[in-house]
PDB file of C-alpha atoms in Angstrom:
ATOM      1  CA  MET A 258     -21.747   8.364  67.846  1.00  0.00           C
ATOM      2  CA  ALA A 259     -24.914   6.756  68.958  1.00  0.00           C
ATOM      3  CA  LYS A 260     -27.444   8.536  71.108  1.00  0.00           C
ATOM      4  CA  PRO A 261     -26.987   7.223  74.720  1.00  0.00           C
ATOM      5  CA  ILE A 262     -29.305   5.063  76.157  1.00  0.00           C
ATOM      6  CA  THR A 263     -29.808   4.395  79.947  1.00  0.00           C
ATOM      7  CA  ALA A 264     -29.738   1.164  81.936  1.00  0.00           C
ATOM      8  CA  ALA A 265     -33.225   1.202  81.987  1.00  0.00           C
ATOM      9  CA  GLU A 266     -33.544   1.066  78.198  1.00  0.00           C
ATOM     10  CA  PHE A 267     -30.729  -1.445  77.909  1.00  0.00           C
ATOM     11  CA  THR A 268     -32.371  -3.638  80.265  1.00  0.00           C
ATOM     12  CA  SER A 269     -35.764  -3.607  78.602  1.00  0.00           C
ATOM     13  CA  SER A 270     -34.445  -3.952  75.026  1.00  0.00           C
ATOM     14  CA  VAL A 271     -32.684  -6.959  76.072  1.00  0.00           C
ATOM     15  CA  GLU A 272     -35.636  -8.537  77.550  1.00  0.00           C
ATOM     16  CA  ARG A 273     -37.711  -7.646  74.464  1.00  0.00           C
ATOM     17  CA  MET A 274     -34.883  -9.463  72.091  1.00  0.00           C
ATOM     18  CA  MET A 275     -34.963 -12.465  74.505  1.00  0.00           C
ATOM     19  CA  GLU A 276     -38.712 -12.814  74.030  1.00  0.00           C
ATOM     20  CA  ASP A 277     -38.482 -12.502  70.373  1.00  0.00           C
ATOM     21  CA  PRO A 278     -38.967 -15.864  68.813  1.00  0.00           C
ATOM     22  CA  ALA A 279     -38.175 -14.772  65.301  1.00  0.00           C
ATOM     23  CA  LEU A 280     -34.687 -13.877  66.132  1.00  0.00           C
ATOM     24  CA  THR A 281     -31.981 -16.571  65.641  1.00  0.00           C
ATOM     25  CA  ARG A 282     -29.628 -17.142  68.082  1.00  0.00           C
ATOM     26  CA  GLU A 283     -26.624 -15.442  66.186  1.00  0.00           C
ATOM     27  CA  THR A 284     -29.230 -12.253  65.282  1.00  0.00           C
ATOM     28  CA  ARG A 285     -29.959 -12.128  68.811  1.00  0.00           C
ATOM     29  CA  ALA A 286     -26.731 -12.175  70.345  1.00  0.00           C
ATOM     30  CA  PHE A 287     -25.207  -9.526  67.761  1.00  0.00           C
ATOM     31  CA  ALA A 288     -28.717  -7.242  68.690  1.00  0.00           C
ATOM     32  CA  ILE A 289     -27.534  -7.307  72.371  1.00  0.00           C
ATOM     33  CA  ALA A 290     -24.021  -6.570  71.443  1.00  0.00           C
ATOM     34  CA  LEU A 291     -25.216  -3.490  69.468  1.00  0.00           C
ATOM     35  CA  ILE A 292     -27.431  -2.153  72.315  1.00  0.00           C
ATOM     36  CA  HIS A 293     -24.345  -2.666  74.690  1.00  0.00           C
ATOM     37  CA  GLU A 294     -22.186  -0.643  72.619  1.00  0.00           C
ATOM     38  CA  MET A 295     -24.802   1.909  72.090  1.00  0.00           C
ATOM     39  CA  ARG A 296     -24.906   2.454  75.639  1.00  0.00           C
ATOM     40  CA  MET A 297     -20.965   2.208  76.197  1.00  0.00           C
ATOM     41  CA  GLN A 298     -19.778   4.379  73.255  1.00  0.00           C
ATOM     42  CA  GLY A 299     -22.853   6.919  73.982  1.00  0.00           C
ATOM     43  CA  LEU A 300     -21.525   7.139  77.480  1.00  0.00           C
ATOM     44  CA  GLY A 301     -17.897   7.154  77.051  1.00  0.00           C
ATOM     45  CA  GLY A 302     -17.330   7.837  73.148  1.00  0.00           C
ATOM     46  CA  ARG A 303     -14.713   5.239  72.926  1.00  0.00           C
ATOM     47  CA  SER A 304     -14.124   2.536  70.243  1.00  0.00           C
ATOM     48  CA  ARG A 305     -13.483  -1.167  71.753  1.00  0.00           C
ATOM     49  CA  ARG A 306     -10.389  -1.510  69.486  1.00  0.00           C
ATOM     50  CA  LYS A 307      -7.746   0.709  68.415  1.00  0.00           C
ATOM     51  CA  SER A 308      -4.856   0.198  66.340  1.00  0.00           C
ATOM     52  CA  GLU A 309      -3.379   1.201  62.838  1.00  0.00           C
ATOM     53  CA  ASN A 310      -5.756  -1.096  61.108  1.00  0.00           C
ATOM     54  CA  VAL A 311      -9.173  -0.027  62.827  1.00  0.00           C
ATOM     55  CA  PHE A 312     -11.462   3.190  62.211  1.00  0.00           C
ATOM     56  CA  ALA A 313      -9.819   6.392  64.228  1.00  0.00           C
ATOM     57  CA  THR A 314     -13.737   7.036  65.228  1.00  0.00           C
ATOM     58  CA  PRO A 315     -16.137   4.558  67.438  1.00  0.00           C
ATOM     59  CA  ASN A 316     -18.032   2.192  64.884  1.00  0.00           C
ATOM     60  CA  ILE A 317     -20.670   0.476  66.911  1.00  0.00           C
ATOM     61  CA  TRP A 318     -21.315  -2.231  64.081  1.00  0.00           C
ATOM     62  CA  ARG A 319     -17.627  -3.506  64.162  1.00  0.00           C
ATOM     63  CA  ASP A 320     -17.376  -3.352  67.725  1.00  0.00           C
ATOM     64  CA  ALA A 321     -20.399  -5.355  68.333  1.00  0.00           C
ATOM     65  CA  ALA A 322     -19.195  -7.805  66.158  1.00  0.00           C
ATOM     66  CA  TRP A 323     -16.111  -8.029  67.891  1.00  0.00           C
ATOM     67  CA  LEU A 324     -17.708  -8.634  71.022  1.00  0.00           C
ATOM     68  CA  LEU A 325     -18.789 -12.066  69.372  1.00  0.00           C
ATOM     69  CA  GLN A 326     -15.587 -12.761  68.341  1.00  0.00           C
ATOM     70  CA  PRO A 327     -12.926 -11.455  70.735  1.00  0.00           C
ATOM     71  CA  GLY A 328      -9.485 -11.791  69.268  1.00  0.00           C
ATOM     72  CA  ALA A 329     -10.250 -11.987  65.746  1.00  0.00           C
ATOM     73  CA  THR A 330      -8.562  -9.756  63.124  1.00  0.00           C
ATOM     74  CA  GLU A 331     -10.454  -6.689  61.576  1.00  0.00           C
ATOM     75  CA  SER A 332     -11.051  -8.398  58.216  1.00  0.00           C
ATOM     76  CA  GLU A 333     -12.421 -11.529  60.011  1.00  0.00           C
ATOM     77  CA  VAL A 334     -14.812  -9.323  62.168  1.00  0.00           C
ATOM     78  CA  TRP A 335     -15.970  -7.625  58.786  1.00  0.00           C
ATOM     79  CA  ARG A 336     -16.814 -10.978  57.273  1.00  0.00           C
ATOM     80  CA  ARG A 337     -18.577 -12.071  60.508  1.00  0.00           C
ATOM     81  CA  LEU A 338     -20.654  -8.901  60.312  1.00  0.00           C
ATOM     82  CA  LYS A 339     -21.459  -9.266  56.855  1.00  0.00           C
ATOM     83  CA  TRP A 340     -22.898 -12.730  57.361  1.00  0.00           C
ATOM     84  CA  ILE A 341     -24.972 -11.736  60.227  1.00  0.00           C
ATOM     85  CA  ILE A 342     -26.563  -8.928  58.477  1.00  0.00           C
ATOM     86  CA  ALA A 343     -26.857 -11.067  55.300  1.00  0.00           C
ATOM     87  CA  GLU A 344     -28.497 -13.901  57.300  1.00  0.00           C
ATOM     88  CA  ASP A 345     -31.155 -11.257  58.467  1.00  0.00           C
ATOM     89  CA  ALA A 346     -31.783  -9.511  55.077  1.00  0.00           C
ATOM     90  CA  PRO A 347     -35.340  -9.288  54.206  1.00  0.00           C
ATOM     91  CA  ARG A 348     -36.260 -11.838  51.658  1.00  0.00           C
ATOM     92  CA  TYR A 349     -38.800 -14.731  50.578  1.00  0.00           C
ATOM     93  CA  ASP A 350     -37.728 -18.208  51.403  1.00  0.00           C
ATOM     94  CA  ILE A 351     -39.404 -21.367  50.358  1.00  0.00           C
ATOM     95  CA  GLU A 352     -40.518 -23.882  52.901  1.00  0.00           C
ATOM     96  CA  ARG A 353     -38.236 -26.571  52.585  1.00  0.00           C
ATOM     97  CA  LYS A 354     -39.570 -30.094  54.181  1.00  0.00           C
ATOM     98  CA  SER A 355     -37.135 -32.800  54.899  1.00  0.00           C
ATOM     99  CA  PHE A 356     -36.630 -34.939  51.888  1.00  0.00           C
ATOM    100  CA  ASP A 357     -38.120 -37.898  53.814  1.00  0.00           C
ATOM    101  CA  ALA A 358     -41.405 -35.746  54.665  1.00  0.00           C
ATOM    102  CA  ARG A 359     -42.069 -34.869  50.911  1.00  0.00           C
ATOM    103  CA  LEU A 360     -44.678 -37.085  49.661  1.00  0.00           C
ATOM    104  CA  CYS A 361     -45.669 -38.187  45.925  1.00  0.00           C
ATOM    105  CA  VAL A 362     -48.377 -36.016  44.270  1.00  0.00           C
ATOM    106  CA  GLY A 363     -49.584 -38.714  42.363  1.00  0.00           C
ATOM    107  CA  THR A 364     -52.890 -40.698  42.839  1.00  0.00           C
ATOM    108  CA  MET A 365     -53.637 -44.308  43.082  1.00  0.00           C
ATOM    109  CA  LEU A 366     -56.057 -46.517  41.102  1.00  0.00           C
ATOM    110  CA  ARG A 367     -57.217 -48.036  43.779  1.00  0.00           C
ATOM    111  CA  PRO A 368     -58.964 -46.760  45.742  1.00  0.00           C
ATOM    112  CA  LEU A 369     -59.502 -44.260  43.015  1.00  0.00           C
ATOM    113  CA  GLY A 370     -57.869 -40.909  43.652  1.00  0.00           C
ATOM    114  CA  ALA A 371     -56.541 -41.772  46.806  1.00  0.00           C
ATOM    115  CA  PRO A 372     -53.079 -40.145  47.265  1.00  0.00           C
ATOM    116  CA  CYS A 373     -50.068 -41.884  46.687  1.00  0.00           C
ATOM    117  CA  LYS A 374     -48.166 -41.139  50.053  1.00  0.00           C
ATOM    118  CA  LYS A 375     -44.760 -42.683  49.017  1.00  0.00           C
ATOM    119  CA  ARG A 376     -41.815 -40.684  49.617  1.00  0.00           C
ATOM    120  CA  VAL A 377     -40.353 -38.951  46.765  1.00  0.00           C
ATOM    121  CA  THR A 378     -37.412 -39.854  44.608  1.00  0.00           C
ATOM    122  CA  VAL A 379     -37.530 -36.628  42.576  1.00  0.00           C
ATOM    123  CA  SER A 380     -38.835 -33.519  43.314  1.00  0.00           C
ATOM    124  CA  GLY A 381     -38.397 -29.774  42.719  1.00  0.00           C
ATOM    125  CA  SER A 382     -40.435 -26.129  43.236  1.00  0.00           C
ATOM    126  CA  ILE A 383     -44.278 -25.569  42.017  1.00  0.00           C
ATOM    127  CA  ARG A 384     -44.720 -21.910  41.201  1.00  0.00           C
ATOM    128  CA  ASN A 385     -47.842 -19.975  42.008  1.00  0.00           C
ATOM    129  CA  PRO A 386     -48.667 -17.939  38.965  1.00  0.00           C
ATOM    130  CA  VAL A 387     -50.350 -15.304  40.654  1.00  0.00           C
ATOM    131  CA  ASN A 388     -48.129 -14.478  43.460  1.00  0.00           C
ATOM    132  CA  GLY A 389     -44.814 -16.276  42.639  1.00  0.00           C
ATOM    133  CA  GLU A 390     -44.636 -18.278  45.841  1.00  0.00           C
ATOM    134  CA  MET A 391     -43.213 -21.564  45.659  1.00  0.00           C
ATOM    135  CA  THR A 392     -43.871 -24.917  47.256  1.00  0.00           C
ATOM    136  CA  MET A 393     -41.904 -28.326  47.168  1.00  0.00           C
ATOM    137  CA  ALA A 394     -43.511 -31.196  45.305  1.00  0.00           C
ATOM    138  CA  GLY A 395     -42.260 -34.381  43.742  1.00  0.00           C
ATOM    139  CA  ALA A 396     -42.993 -37.811  42.900  1.00  0.00           C
ATOM    140  CA  CYS A 397     -41.982 -41.606  43.617  1.00  0.00           C
ATOM    141  CA  SER A 398     -40.583 -43.752  41.276  1.00  0.00           C
ATOM    142  CA  ASN A 399     -43.967 -44.745  39.454  1.00  0.00           C
ATOM    143  CA  PRO A 400     -43.735 -43.641  35.918  1.00  0.00           C
ATOM    144  CA  ALA A 401     -47.312 -42.472  35.689  1.00  0.00           C
ATOM    145  CA  HIS A 402     -46.830 -40.394  38.924  1.00  0.00           C
ATOM    146  CA  ARG A 403     -43.473 -38.793  37.855  1.00  0.00           C
ATOM    147  CA  ALA A 404     -45.149 -37.939  34.679  1.00  0.00           C
ATOM    148  CA  ALA A 405     -48.103 -36.052  36.759  1.00  0.00           C
ATOM    149  CA  TYR A 406     -45.582 -34.203  38.748  1.00  0.00           C
ATOM    150  CA  GLU A 407     -43.118 -33.196  35.664  1.00  0.00           C
ATOM    151  CA  ALA A 408     -46.358 -31.873  33.865  1.00  0.00           C
ATOM    152  CA  GLN A 409     -47.455 -30.001  36.982  1.00  0.00           C
ATOM    153  CA  HIS A 410     -43.909 -28.534  37.857  1.00  0.00           C
ATOM    154  CA  LYS A 411     -43.677 -27.409  33.777  1.00  0.00           C
ATOM    155  CA  ALA A 412     -47.180 -25.986  33.652  1.00  0.00           C
ATOM    156  CA  SER A 413     -46.842 -23.828  37.011  1.00  0.00           C
ATOM    157  CA  TRP A 414     -43.493 -22.199  35.797  1.00  0.00           C
ATOM    158  CA  ALA A 415     -44.831 -21.590  32.268  1.00  0.00           C
ATOM    159  CA  ALA A 416     -47.893 -19.810  33.875  1.00  0.00           C
ATOM    160  CA  TRP A 417     -45.890 -17.912  35.920  1.00  0.00           C
ATOM    161  CA  ARG A 418     -43.465 -16.615  33.162  1.00  0.00           C
ATOM    162  CA  THR A 419     -46.692 -16.031  31.340  1.00  0.00           C
ATOM    163  CA  ASN A 420     -48.098 -14.069  33.884  1.00  0.00           C
ATOM    164  CA  GLY A 421     -45.127 -11.522  34.127  1.00  0.00           C
ATOM    165  CA  GLU A 422     -42.960 -13.551  36.739  1.00  0.00           C
ATOM    166  CA  PRO A 423     -44.691 -12.066  39.621  1.00  0.00           C
ATOM    167  CA  GLN A 424     -42.197 -11.921  42.974  1.00  0.00           C
ATOM    168  CA  PRO A 425     -43.358 -13.390  46.253  1.00  0.00           C
ATOM    169  CA  LYS A 426     -43.523 -11.107  49.205  1.00  0.00           C
ATOM    170  CA  ASN A 427     -40.806 -11.222  51.535  1.00  0.00           C
ATOM    171  CA  ASN A 428     -41.747 -13.973  54.270  1.00  0.00           C
ATOM    172  CA  THR A 429     -38.482 -13.686  56.726  1.00  0.00           C
ATOM    173  CA  GLY A 430     -35.384 -11.362  57.687  1.00  0.00           C
ATOM    174  CA  GLY A 431     -35.536  -7.895  58.507  1.00  0.00           C
ATOM    175  CA  HIS A 432     -35.810  -8.753  62.363  1.00  0.00           C
ATOM    176  CA  LEU A 433     -33.297  -6.148  63.363  1.00  0.00           C
ATOM    177  CA  MET A 434     -35.323  -3.390  61.635  1.00  0.00           C
ATOM    178  CA  ARG A 435     -37.876  -4.379  64.073  1.00  0.00           C
ATOM    179  CA  HIS A 436     -35.500  -3.437  67.137  1.00  0.00           C
ATOM    180  CA  PHE A 437     -33.462  -0.572  65.759  1.00  0.00           C
ATOM    181  CA  THR A 438     -34.224   2.326  63.439  1.00  0.00           C
ATOM    182  CA  TYR A 439     -31.346   3.005  60.652  1.00  0.00           C
ATOM    183  CA  PRO A 440     -31.288   5.673  58.163  1.00  0.00           C
ATOM    184  CA  ASP A 441     -30.713   3.043  55.120  1.00  0.00           C
ATOM    185  CA  TRP A 442     -31.251  -0.357  55.704  1.00  0.00           C
ATOM    186  CA  ASP A 443     -31.645  -0.964  52.093  1.00  0.00           C
ATOM    187  CA  ALA A 444     -28.111  -0.097  51.458  1.00  0.00           C
ATOM    188  CA  LEU A 445     -26.879  -2.247  54.320  1.00  0.00           C
ATOM    189  CA  TYR A 446     -28.963  -5.315  53.538  1.00  0.00           C
ATOM    190  CA  GLY A 447     -27.648  -4.857  49.995  1.00  0.00           C
ATOM    191  CA  TRP A 448     -24.068  -4.563  50.941  1.00  0.00           C
ATOM    192  CA  ALA A 449     -24.205  -7.471  52.948  1.00  0.00           C
ATOM    193  CA  SER A 450     -26.559  -9.946  50.615  1.00  0.00           C
ATOM    194  CA  TYR A 451     -27.203 -10.530  47.083  1.00  0.00           C
ATOM    195  CA  ARG A 452     -30.642 -12.290  48.001  1.00  0.00           C
ATOM    196  CA  PHE A 453     -31.824  -9.123  49.640  1.00  0.00           C
ATOM    197  CA  ALA A 454     -35.370  -8.181  48.396  1.00  0.00           C
ATOM    198  CA  PRO A 455     -36.426  -4.370  49.138  1.00  0.00           C
ATOM    199  CA  GLY A 456     -39.852  -4.382  50.398  1.00  0.00           C
ATOM    200  CA  ALA A 457     -41.528  -5.164  53.858  1.00  0.00           C
ATOM    201  CA  THR A 458     -41.557  -8.303  55.719  1.00  0.00           C
ATOM    202  CA  PRO A 459     -44.731  -8.804  57.877  1.00  0.00           C
ATOM    203  CA  GLU A 460     -44.084  -7.328  61.589  1.00  0.00           C
ATOM    204  CA  PRO A 461     -45.304  -9.202  64.465  1.00  0.00           C
ATOM    205  CA  GLU A 462     -47.990  -7.558  66.275  1.00  0.00           C
ATOM    206  CA  PRO A 463     -48.157  -5.570  68.400  1.00  0.00           C
ATOM    207  CA  PRO A 464     -45.249  -3.203  66.829  1.00  0.00           C
ATOM    208  CA  ARG A 465     -42.212  -3.316  69.056  1.00  0.00           C
ATOM    209  CA  ALA A 466     -40.152  -0.302  70.387  1.00  0.00           C
ATOM    210  CA  ARG A 467     -36.965   0.485  68.332  1.00  0.00           C
ATOM    211  CA  LEU A 468     -33.370   2.189  69.335  1.00  0.00           C
ATOM    212  CA  ALA A 469     -32.149   4.546  66.952  1.00  0.00           C
ATOM    213  CA  LEU A 470     -28.833   3.635  65.348  1.00  0.00           C
ATOM    214  CA  VAL A 471     -27.145   6.567  63.730  1.00  0.00           C
ATOM    215  CA  THR A 472     -23.730   5.525  62.874  1.00  0.00           C
ATOM    216  CA  SER A 473     -23.087   4.342  59.440  1.00  0.00           C
ATOM    217  CA  ILE A 474     -22.057   0.824  58.812  1.00  0.00           C
ATOM    218  CA  HIS A 475     -18.963   2.193  56.902  1.00  0.00           C
ATOM    219  CA  GLY A 476     -17.957   5.522  58.688  1.00  0.00           C
ATOM    220  CA  THR A 477     -14.646   6.855  57.426  1.00  0.00           C
ATOM    221  CA  THR A 478     -12.440   4.185  55.463  1.00  0.00           C
ATOM    222  CA  PRO A 479     -10.024   2.232  57.662  1.00  0.00           C
ATOM    223  CA  ALA A 480      -6.288   1.725  57.076  1.00  0.00           C
ATOM    224  CA  ARG A 481      -6.354  -2.157  55.581  1.00  0.00           C
ATOM    225  CA  PRO A 482      -3.412  -4.272  55.050  1.00  0.00           C
ATOM    226  CA  GLU A 483      -2.096  -4.399  51.724  1.00  0.00           C
ATOM    227  CA  GLY A 484      -4.074  -6.479  49.525  1.00  0.00           C
ATOM    228  CA  ALA A 485      -6.879  -7.140  51.815  1.00  0.00           C
ATOM    229  CA  GLU A 486     -10.130  -7.375  50.502  1.00  0.00           C
ATOM    230  CA  SER A 487     -12.665  -4.444  51.191  1.00  0.00           C
ATOM    231  CA  GLU A 488     -15.616  -5.284  53.208  1.00  0.00           C
ATOM    232  CA  GLN A 489     -17.273  -1.716  52.819  1.00  0.00           C
ATOM    233  CA  ILE A 490     -20.540  -0.777  51.341  1.00  0.00           C
ATOM    234  CA  ARG A 491     -19.558   0.650  47.784  1.00  0.00           C
TER     235      ARG A 491
END
């Protein structure tokens, strides 16, 4: 069962989440649902949904997801929960400009060395061989410019492999960790997302206060309809 929180703590936490620009709309709604359940279940010790196909003990994670999707089946709620957590999993994401915003890496003969500035017709990622970070680059239909881009693309990936394929640091995700404490975030994010990369994601300054989540994501094994796919951490 979650540690009870006061009405003042609930209000303060909601205000912090509403002011956090890093939270997506879905993650923010789920986080607020979580602290609502922490307060309600901590006070009353009750589970929001009870039937033969749900946990007999309170499960904050599932109940919070149910608040966002009332009327859903248990399997639908677990899928929604898994998607929400996967979207928040710490990871490295390449910055992807829109295709129209990508400009050719080629240079013009006249004036000498001026950037091409035409929109690309082919594009791909260029690796930083030192830290593994990627940027999008491309070329227009000019054969010389396309050859220059392909050479740059090939050389960057070859240098990255030669340098031991360093992996870039996480640059997104992990926002729930900034608002809640939990005993095993790695297991939680690993259950939800194959893209999860263990490691810290830079935190905003100043550090934010966090609420303690002590209820396991899986709890006890629920009774599931025959043939239903398991959504639990393994």
